[in-house]
Amino acid sequence: MAAVRLRILYTKILGSLQTMPQDAAYRKYTEQLINQRFNHVKAELDIENLEKKINCGQIEEVIAQAETELALSRKMTEWKPWEPLVEEAPANQWKWPI
Amino acid sequence: MAASLVRFVRSGFGRSLNVARQSAAIVQTRTTTTETRPTVRPKDPVTHTQLSEFGEYIAEILPKYVQQVQVTCFNELEVMIHPEGIIPVLTFLKDHTNSQFNNMIDLTAVDVPTRQYRFEIVYNLLSLRYNSRIRVKTYTDELTPLDSSVPVHQAADWYERESNCSFVFYFIFFIKCETLLGVLILLRQVRYDDEVKRVVAEPVELAQEFRKFDLNSPWEAFPAYREPKDAPKLESGDKPAK
């Protein structure tokens, strides 16, 4: 049950990542992470061992993380954060001490 | 009688001698320790490199908004972003599986009046999953409004209103426009007006002029960051004054 839900979520995330350019860092790292977890889900049938392999809390928490990641990837396609910097800060903005 | 006196004196001597011997022993043990500055926090290079790698990761994923990333000497990661990127960066840090900073600890501002964008808004976030903290900083001036981070973190609500009242800069509230001093606005703001020679009640306006600063201190604040005074530069062709 949980494994089915995770498979659906991971396929959706990977599909959403396809809409981004190939060299976007977000796409690279998230694909790596999601593929890793997807492979664990495919390989391991027992939920307890799956939790240990993924090593990110209980399976319900892993499902919640996947759901938030899916929502995030959809927002990222709108925001396009891989583009170059919008605007540089003025010269002494981040200088400390003044 | 005399014997008892003598005995008393001898025991007194003995005690003082013991004390002297004890203090000599203490002095000796002190000089043999190798610690020279025990109150300085030991540096932790492992955490420092972990944090700086994570900072580079964030900067690589969000180059559109991240202007600068730094790790302080206390091993605290700080990410400086453009004000347009408040919602994207905070949502990313909250939702991404590798970061999961879903707890907003603090939202404040720092006022540096000499800067063009005087207010530096600081968001402190905590990740319960990875037990780590991060600081996100933006900037604005008195009149430019900022996006409210309430859609991302509910906790920001109170802090935004509070920083609005303390520093008088503006957030665009998605839901309703209310300030912390909503009650005060119902009361009257009064002032004594010299022209009419009586107390006058006018509509409440909070402005920057109400904030008073006395920033000149006789003590030098950061001796380690003293900047060299610029020597008068000569243009080519000028002769140095004799």
Tab-separated table of C-alpha atoms in Angstrom:
chain	number	residue	atom	x	y	z
A	1	MET	CA	0.000	0.000	0.000
A	2	ALA	CA	2.629	2.455	1.077
A	3	ALA	CA	4.963	1.157	-1.625
A	4	VAL	CA	2.252	1.657	-4.267
A	5	ARG	CA	1.685	5.241	-3.111
A	6	LEU	CA	5.428	5.923	-3.141
A	7	ARG	CA	5.801	4.523	-6.657
A	8	ILE	CA	3.005	6.755	-7.925
A	9	LEU	CA	4.483	9.822	-6.227
A	10	TYR	CA	8.019	9.172	-7.454
A	11	THR	CA	6.871	8.650	-11.049
A	12	LYS	CA	4.921	11.898	-10.865
A	13	ILE	CA	7.939	13.773	-9.483
A	14	LEU	CA	10.210	12.391	-12.195
A	15	GLY	CA	7.644	13.387	-14.793
A	16	SER	CA	7.456	16.907	-13.392
A	17	LEU	CA	11.271	17.133	-13.420
A	18	GLN	CA	11.320	16.292	-17.153
A	19	THR	CA	9.819	19.706	-17.883
A	20	MET	CA	12.973	21.419	-16.597
A	21	PRO	CA	16.128	21.950	-18.635
A	22	GLN	CA	18.600	19.095	-18.488
A	23	ASP	CA	21.377	21.094	-16.855
A	24	ALA	CA	19.283	22.620	-14.042
A	25	ALA	CA	20.939	21.742	-10.738
A	26	TYR	CA	17.581	21.180	-9.047
A	27	ARG	CA	16.648	18.610	-11.706
A	28	LYS	CA	20.012	16.826	-11.438
A	29	TYR	CA	20.095	16.469	-7.674
A	30	THR	CA	16.413	15.709	-7.223
A	31	GLU	CA	16.484	13.066	-9.975
A	32	GLN	CA	19.458	11.461	-8.259
A	33	LEU	CA	17.711	11.474	-4.880
A	34	ILE	CA	14.332	10.277	-6.160
A	35	ASN	CA	15.870	7.515	-8.314
A	36	GLN	CA	17.816	6.306	-5.312
A	37	ARG	CA	14.665	6.093	-3.215
A	38	PHE	CA	12.658	4.605	-6.073
A	39	ASN	CA	15.230	1.827	-6.462
A	40	HIS	CA	15.007	1.075	-2.755
A	41	VAL	CA	11.218	0.870	-3.036
A	42	LYS	CA	11.439	-1.484	-6.030
A	43	ALA	CA	14.049	-3.698	-4.389
A	44	GLU	CA	12.675	-3.988	-0.860
A	45	LEU	CA	9.275	-5.491	-0.204
A	46	ASP	CA	9.320	-5.400	3.591
A	47	ILE	CA	8.298	-1.988	4.929
A	48	GLU	CA	10.609	-2.036	7.959
A	49	ASN	CA	13.695	-2.819	5.933
A	50	LEU	CA	12.647	-0.203	3.389
A	51	GLU	CA	12.472	2.416	6.129
A	52	LYS	CA	15.977	1.478	7.288
A	53	LYS	CA	17.365	1.636	3.759
A	54	ILE	CA	15.873	5.019	2.978
A	55	ASN	CA	16.888	6.160	6.460
A	56	CYS	CA	14.594	9.160	6.670
A	57	GLY	CA	12.088	8.252	9.365
A	58	GLN	CA	8.940	6.157	9.048
A	59	ILE	CA	7.303	5.277	5.756
A	60	GLU	CA	4.439	7.719	6.356
A	61	GLU	CA	7.011	10.507	6.773
A	62	VAL	CA	8.726	9.405	3.567
A	63	ILE	CA	5.368	9.621	1.779
A	64	ALA	CA	4.821	13.133	3.168
A	65	GLN	CA	8.300	14.167	1.982
A	66	ALA	CA	7.512	12.848	-1.496
A	67	GLU	CA	4.249	14.779	-1.593
A	68	THR	CA	5.940	18.046	-0.619
A	69	GLU	CA	8.711	17.390	-3.143
A	70	LEU	CA	6.075	16.927	-5.864
A	71	ALA	CA	4.390	20.230	-4.972
A	72	LEU	CA	7.799	21.903	-4.892
A	73	SER	CA	8.850	20.601	-8.313
A	74	ARG	CA	5.629	21.962	-9.825
A	75	LYS	CA	6.291	25.389	-8.296
A	76	MET	CA	9.914	25.261	-9.468
A	77	THR	CA	8.781	24.868	-13.089
A	78	GLU	CA	6.967	28.198	-12.645
A	79	TRP	CA	9.741	30.056	-10.810
A	80	LYS	CA	12.651	28.751	-12.910
A	81	PRO	CA	15.347	29.309	-10.253
A	82	TRP	CA	18.146	27.986	-12.508
A	83	GLU	CA	18.215	31.244	-14.433
A	84	PRO	CA	21.086	33.631	-13.664
A	85	LEU	CA	20.885	36.152	-10.845
A	86	VAL	CA	17.950	38.581	-11.003
A	87	GLU	CA	19.834	41.564	-9.646
A	88	GLU	CA	23.123	42.043	-7.825
A	89	ALA	CA	23.004	43.598	-4.375
A	90	PRO	CA	24.365	47.155	-4.066
A	91	ALA	CA	28.077	47.304	-3.306
A	92	ASN	CA	28.205	47.430	0.468
A	93	GLN	CA	24.921	45.708	1.218
A	94	TRP	CA	26.295	42.579	2.839
A	95	LYS	CA	29.463	44.094	4.264
A	96	TRP	CA	29.830	43.578	8.011
A	97	PRO	CA	31.133	45.357	10.127
A	98	ILE	CA	29.938	48.432	8.234
B	1	MET	CA	50.040	28.619	81.377
B	2	ALA	CA	53.233	29.448	79.575
B	3	ALA	CA	53.301	25.957	78.071
B	4	SER	CA	49.759	26.329	76.758
B	5	LEU	CA	50.682	29.683	75.264
B	6	VAL	CA	53.674	28.202	73.562
B	7	ARG	CA	51.573	25.325	72.289
B	8	PHE	CA	48.999	27.817	70.911
B	9	VAL	CA	51.693	29.832	69.190
B	10	ARG	CA	53.289	26.734	67.723
B	11	SER	CA	49.949	25.456	66.414
B	12	GLY	CA	49.306	28.923	64.932
B	13	PHE	CA	52.668	28.803	63.195
B	14	GLY	CA	51.982	25.308	62.055
B	15	ARG	CA	48.709	26.364	60.507
B	16	SER	CA	50.214	29.282	58.662
B	17	LEU	CA	53.071	27.095	57.480
B	18	ASN	CA	50.551	24.555	56.208
B	19	VAL	CA	48.681	27.280	54.376
B	20	ALA	CA	51.886	28.521	52.811
B	21	ARG	CA	52.809	24.989	51.751
B	22	GLN	CA	49.312	24.487	50.298
B	23	SER	CA	49.351	27.714	48.305
B	24	ALA	CA	52.843	26.895	47.046
B	25	ALA	CA	51.474	23.553	45.898
B	26	ILE	CA	48.551	25.275	44.127
B	27	VAL	CA	50.893	27.729	42.441
B	28	GLN	CA	53.004	24.842	41.281
B	29	THR	CA	50.048	22.948	39.780
B	30	ARG	CA	48.885	26.107	37.967
B	31	THR	CA	52.177	26.666	36.237
B	32	THR	CA	52.309	23.117	34.923
B	33	THR	CA	49.008	23.332	32.869
B	34	THR	CA	49.443	23.726	29.094
B	35	GLU	CA	46.100	25.492	28.417
B	36	THR	CA	46.729	29.080	27.403
B	37	ARG	CA	43.245	30.366	26.388
B	38	PRO	CA	40.647	28.048	27.903
B	39	THR	CA	37.639	30.329	27.367
B	40	VAL	CA	37.819	30.370	23.541
B	41	ARG	CA	35.353	28.053	21.755
B	42	PRO	CA	37.256	25.268	19.932
B	43	LYS	CA	36.973	25.476	16.154
B	44	ASP	CA	35.027	22.670	14.456
B	45	PRO	CA	36.322	22.342	10.885
B	46	VAL	CA	34.150	19.281	10.093
B	47	THR	CA	30.860	21.094	10.727
B	48	HIS	CA	32.258	24.135	8.938
B	49	THR	CA	32.982	22.167	5.756
B	50	GLN	CA	29.613	20.361	5.926
B	51	LEU	CA	27.765	23.657	6.226
B	52	SER	CA	29.738	25.341	3.463
B	53	GLU	CA	29.079	22.372	1.142
B	54	PHE	CA	25.384	22.589	1.884
B	55	GLY	CA	25.521	26.335	1.250
B	56	GLU	CA	27.130	25.677	-2.148
B	57	TYR	CA	24.397	23.135	-2.892
B	58	ILE	CA	21.698	25.731	-2.227
B	59	ALA	CA	23.521	28.376	-4.266
B	60	GLU	CA	23.826	25.921	-7.174
B	61	ILE	CA	20.121	25.082	-7.149
B	62	LEU	CA	18.858	28.669	-6.763
B	63	PRO	CA	21.293	30.928	-8.638
B	64	LYS	CA	18.434	33.243	-9.624
B	65	TYR	CA	17.991	34.580	-6.099
B	66	VAL	CA	21.047	33.685	-4.008
B	67	GLN	CA	23.558	36.545	-3.954
B	68	GLN	CA	25.947	35.316	-1.293
B	69	VAL	CA	26.427	32.384	1.064
B	70	GLN	CA	28.623	32.407	4.132
B	71	VAL	CA	29.373	30.357	7.238
B	72	THR	CA	30.076	32.438	10.332
B	73	CYS	CA	32.863	31.673	12.760
B	74	PHE	CA	30.235	30.134	15.067
B	75	ASN	CA	29.366	27.567	12.358
B	76	GLU	CA	26.090	29.196	11.302
B	77	LEU	CA	25.069	29.049	7.653
B	78	GLU	CA	23.732	32.299	6.152
B	79	VAL	CA	22.167	32.662	2.705
B	80	MET	CA	21.741	36.177	1.297
B	81	ILE	CA	18.993	36.463	-1.305
B	82	HIS	CA	17.348	39.061	-3.510
B	83	PRO	CA	13.980	40.220	-2.058
B	84	GLU	CA	12.109	38.792	-5.066
B	85	GLY	CA	13.184	35.333	-3.977
B	86	ILE	CA	11.697	35.251	-0.483
B	87	ILE	CA	8.821	32.876	-1.271
B	88	PRO	CA	10.757	30.605	-3.691
B	89	VAL	CA	13.738	30.203	-1.367
B	90	LEU	CA	11.668	29.639	1.772
B	91	THR	CA	9.403	27.151	-0.027
B	92	PHE	CA	12.413	25.328	-1.405
B	93	LEU	CA	14.070	25.094	1.999
B	94	LYS	CA	10.837	23.861	3.532
B	95	ASP	CA	9.734	21.333	0.908
B	96	HIS	CA	12.923	19.883	-0.542
B	97	THR	CA	13.794	16.452	0.832
B	98	ASN	CA	17.447	17.324	1.368
B	99	SER	CA	16.720	20.427	3.424
B	100	GLN	CA	13.302	20.152	5.167
B	101	PHE	CA	13.603	23.405	7.120
B	102	ASN	CA	9.955	23.364	8.088
B	103	ASN	CA	10.289	25.307	11.306
B	104	MET	CA	10.547	29.089	11.318
B	105	ILE	CA	12.256	30.119	14.495
B	106	ASP	CA	12.540	33.865	14.018
B	107	LEU	CA	11.879	36.723	11.637
B	108	THR	CA	13.562	40.013	12.469
B	109	ALA	CA	15.220	42.950	10.855
B	110	VAL	CA	18.498	44.779	11.261
B	111	ASP	CA	18.567	48.502	10.594
B	112	VAL	CA	21.776	49.919	9.163
B	113	PRO	CA	20.822	53.511	8.291
B	114	THR	CA	23.955	54.181	6.242
B	115	ARG	CA	23.086	51.572	3.602
B	116	GLN	CA	20.998	52.238	0.493
B	117	TYR	CA	18.634	49.417	1.459
B	118	ARG	CA	18.775	50.032	5.146
B	119	PHE	CA	16.762	47.131	6.503
B	120	GLU	CA	18.220	43.619	6.433
B	121	ILE	CA	15.435	41.106	7.069
B	122	VAL	CA	16.587	37.897	8.730
B	123	TYR	CA	14.713	34.568	8.709
B	124	ASN	CA	15.974	31.845	11.042
B	125	LEU	CA	14.881	28.323	10.105
B	126	LEU	CA	15.285	24.952	11.813
B	127	SER	CA	15.198	21.469	10.324
B	128	LEU	CA	13.919	18.876	12.783
B	129	ARG	CA	14.764	15.978	10.470
B	130	TYR	CA	18.424	16.926	10.053
B	131	ASN	CA	18.833	18.945	13.279
B	132	SER	CA	20.346	21.927	11.576
B	133	ARG	CA	19.681	25.627	11.293
B	134	ILE	CA	19.972	28.150	8.517
B	135	ARG	CA	19.636	31.901	8.220
B	136	VAL	CA	18.123	33.595	5.165
B	137	LYS	CA	18.688	37.325	4.701
B	138	THR	CA	17.090	39.890	2.354
B	139	TYR	CA	17.038	43.632	2.165
B	140	THR	CA	14.649	46.508	1.621
B	141	ASP	CA	14.375	50.230	2.222
B	142	GLU	CA	11.652	52.189	4.024
B	143	LEU	CA	9.172	52.269	1.182
B	144	THR	CA	9.575	49.067	-0.861
B	145	PRO	CA	7.156	46.387	0.312
B	146	LEU	CA	8.229	42.764	0.643
B	147	ASP	CA	6.348	39.548	-0.023
B	148	SER	CA	4.866	38.086	3.116
B	149	SER	CA	6.172	34.646	4.048
B	150	VAL	CA	2.932	33.683	5.813
B	151	PRO	CA	1.815	31.337	2.994
B	152	VAL	CA	4.998	29.334	3.619
B	153	HIS	CA	5.323	29.545	7.398
B	154	GLN	CA	2.342	30.454	9.578
B	155	ALA	CA	4.687	31.571	12.343
B	156	ALA	CA	5.818	34.525	10.250
B	157	ASP	CA	2.484	36.277	10.840
B	158	TRP	CA	3.246	37.765	14.244
B	159	TYR	CA	6.894	38.482	13.491
B	160	GLU	CA	6.043	40.388	10.328
B	161	ARG	CA	3.635	42.634	12.149
B	162	GLU	CA	6.117	43.160	14.933
B	163	SER	CA	8.949	44.112	12.584
B	164	ASN	CA	6.556	46.334	10.682
B	165	CYS	CA	5.848	48.254	13.868
B	166	SER	CA	9.390	48.372	15.175
B	167	PHE	CA	11.149	49.272	11.966
B	168	VAL	CA	8.375	50.788	9.851
B	169	PHE	CA	8.829	48.866	6.629
B	170	TYR	CA	6.047	47.064	4.849
B	171	PHE	CA	4.965	43.542	4.074
B	172	ILE	CA	2.190	42.842	1.663
B	173	PHE	CA	-0.279	40.876	3.724
B	174	PHE	CA	-2.203	38.354	1.747
B	175	ILE	CA	-5.058	38.103	4.167
B	176	LYS	CA	-5.710	41.294	6.018
B	177	CYS	CA	-3.990	44.538	6.820
B	178	GLU	CA	-3.720	44.936	10.521
B	179	THR	CA	-0.872	46.019	12.657
B	180	LEU	CA	0.068	44.889	16.123
B	181	LEU	CA	-0.848	48.338	17.302
B	182	GLY	CA	-4.395	47.958	15.975
B	183	VAL	CA	-5.580	48.981	19.386
B	184	LEU	CA	-3.336	52.017	19.492
B	185	ILE	CA	-4.767	53.260	16.234
B	186	LEU	CA	-8.157	53.445	17.898
B	187	LEU	CA	-6.700	55.689	20.547
B	188	ARG	CA	-5.685	59.146	19.544
B	189	GLN	CA	-2.237	60.322	18.722
B	190	VAL	CA	-1.911	63.738	20.345
B	191	ARG	CA	0.728	66.354	20.293
B	192	TYR	CA	1.120	69.818	21.647
B	193	ASP	CA	0.956	72.327	18.858
B	194	ASP	CA	2.686	75.624	19.582
B	195	GLU	CA	0.750	77.636	17.007
B	196	VAL	CA	-2.663	77.063	18.464
B	197	LYS	CA	-1.251	76.792	21.970
B	198	ARG	CA	-3.099	73.629	22.918
B	199	VAL	CA	-3.001	69.887	22.534
B	200	VAL	CA	-4.069	68.757	19.064
B	201	ALA	CA	-5.367	65.339	17.995
B	202	GLU	CA	-4.371	64.210	14.519
B	203	PRO	CA	-4.774	60.935	12.617
B	204	VAL	CA	-2.210	58.371	13.694
B	205	GLU	CA	0.774	58.033	11.439
B	206	LEU	CA	3.832	56.021	12.299
B	207	ALA	CA	6.807	57.303	10.398
B	208	GLN	CA	10.560	56.865	10.424
B	209	GLU	CA	10.910	60.237	12.139
B	210	PHE	CA	9.645	58.736	15.374
B	211	ARG	CA	12.704	56.539	15.640
B	212	LYS	CA	15.556	58.272	17.343
B	213	PHE	CA	19.154	57.136	17.030
B	214	ASP	CA	22.271	58.028	18.888
B	215	LEU	CA	24.840	55.934	17.094
B	216	ASN	CA	28.021	57.794	17.895
B	217	SER	CA	29.887	55.991	20.607
B	218	PRO	CA	33.271	57.114	21.914
B	219	TRP	CA	34.554	53.527	21.853
B	220	GLU	CA	35.799	51.773	18.754
B	221	ALA	CA	33.483	48.845	18.117
B	222	PHE	CA	35.522	46.413	15.964
B	223	PRO	CA	39.269	46.979	16.391
B	224	ALA	CA	40.050	43.892	14.304
B	225	TYR	CA	38.300	45.368	11.236
B	226	ARG	CA	39.928	48.745	11.241
B	227	GLU	CA	40.271	49.992	7.682
B	228	PRO	CA	43.434	51.815	6.601
B	229	LYS	CA	42.865	55.528	6.048
B	230	ASP	CA	43.177	56.343	2.353
B	231	ALA	CA	46.426	58.188	1.676
B	232	PRO	CA	45.929	61.171	-0.644
B	233	LYS	CA	46.351	59.794	-4.151
B	234	LEU	CA	48.435	61.650	-6.724
B	235	GLU	CA	47.238	61.884	-10.306
B	236	SER	CA	50.022	61.266	-12.838
B	237	GLY	CA	51.602	64.612	-13.681
B	238	ASP	CA	50.979	66.145	-10.265
B	239	LYS	CA	53.948	66.928	-8.174
B	240	PRO	CA	53.799	66.127	-4.454
B	241	ALA	CA	53.392	69.257	-2.381
B	242	LYS	CA	56.612	70.232	-0.686
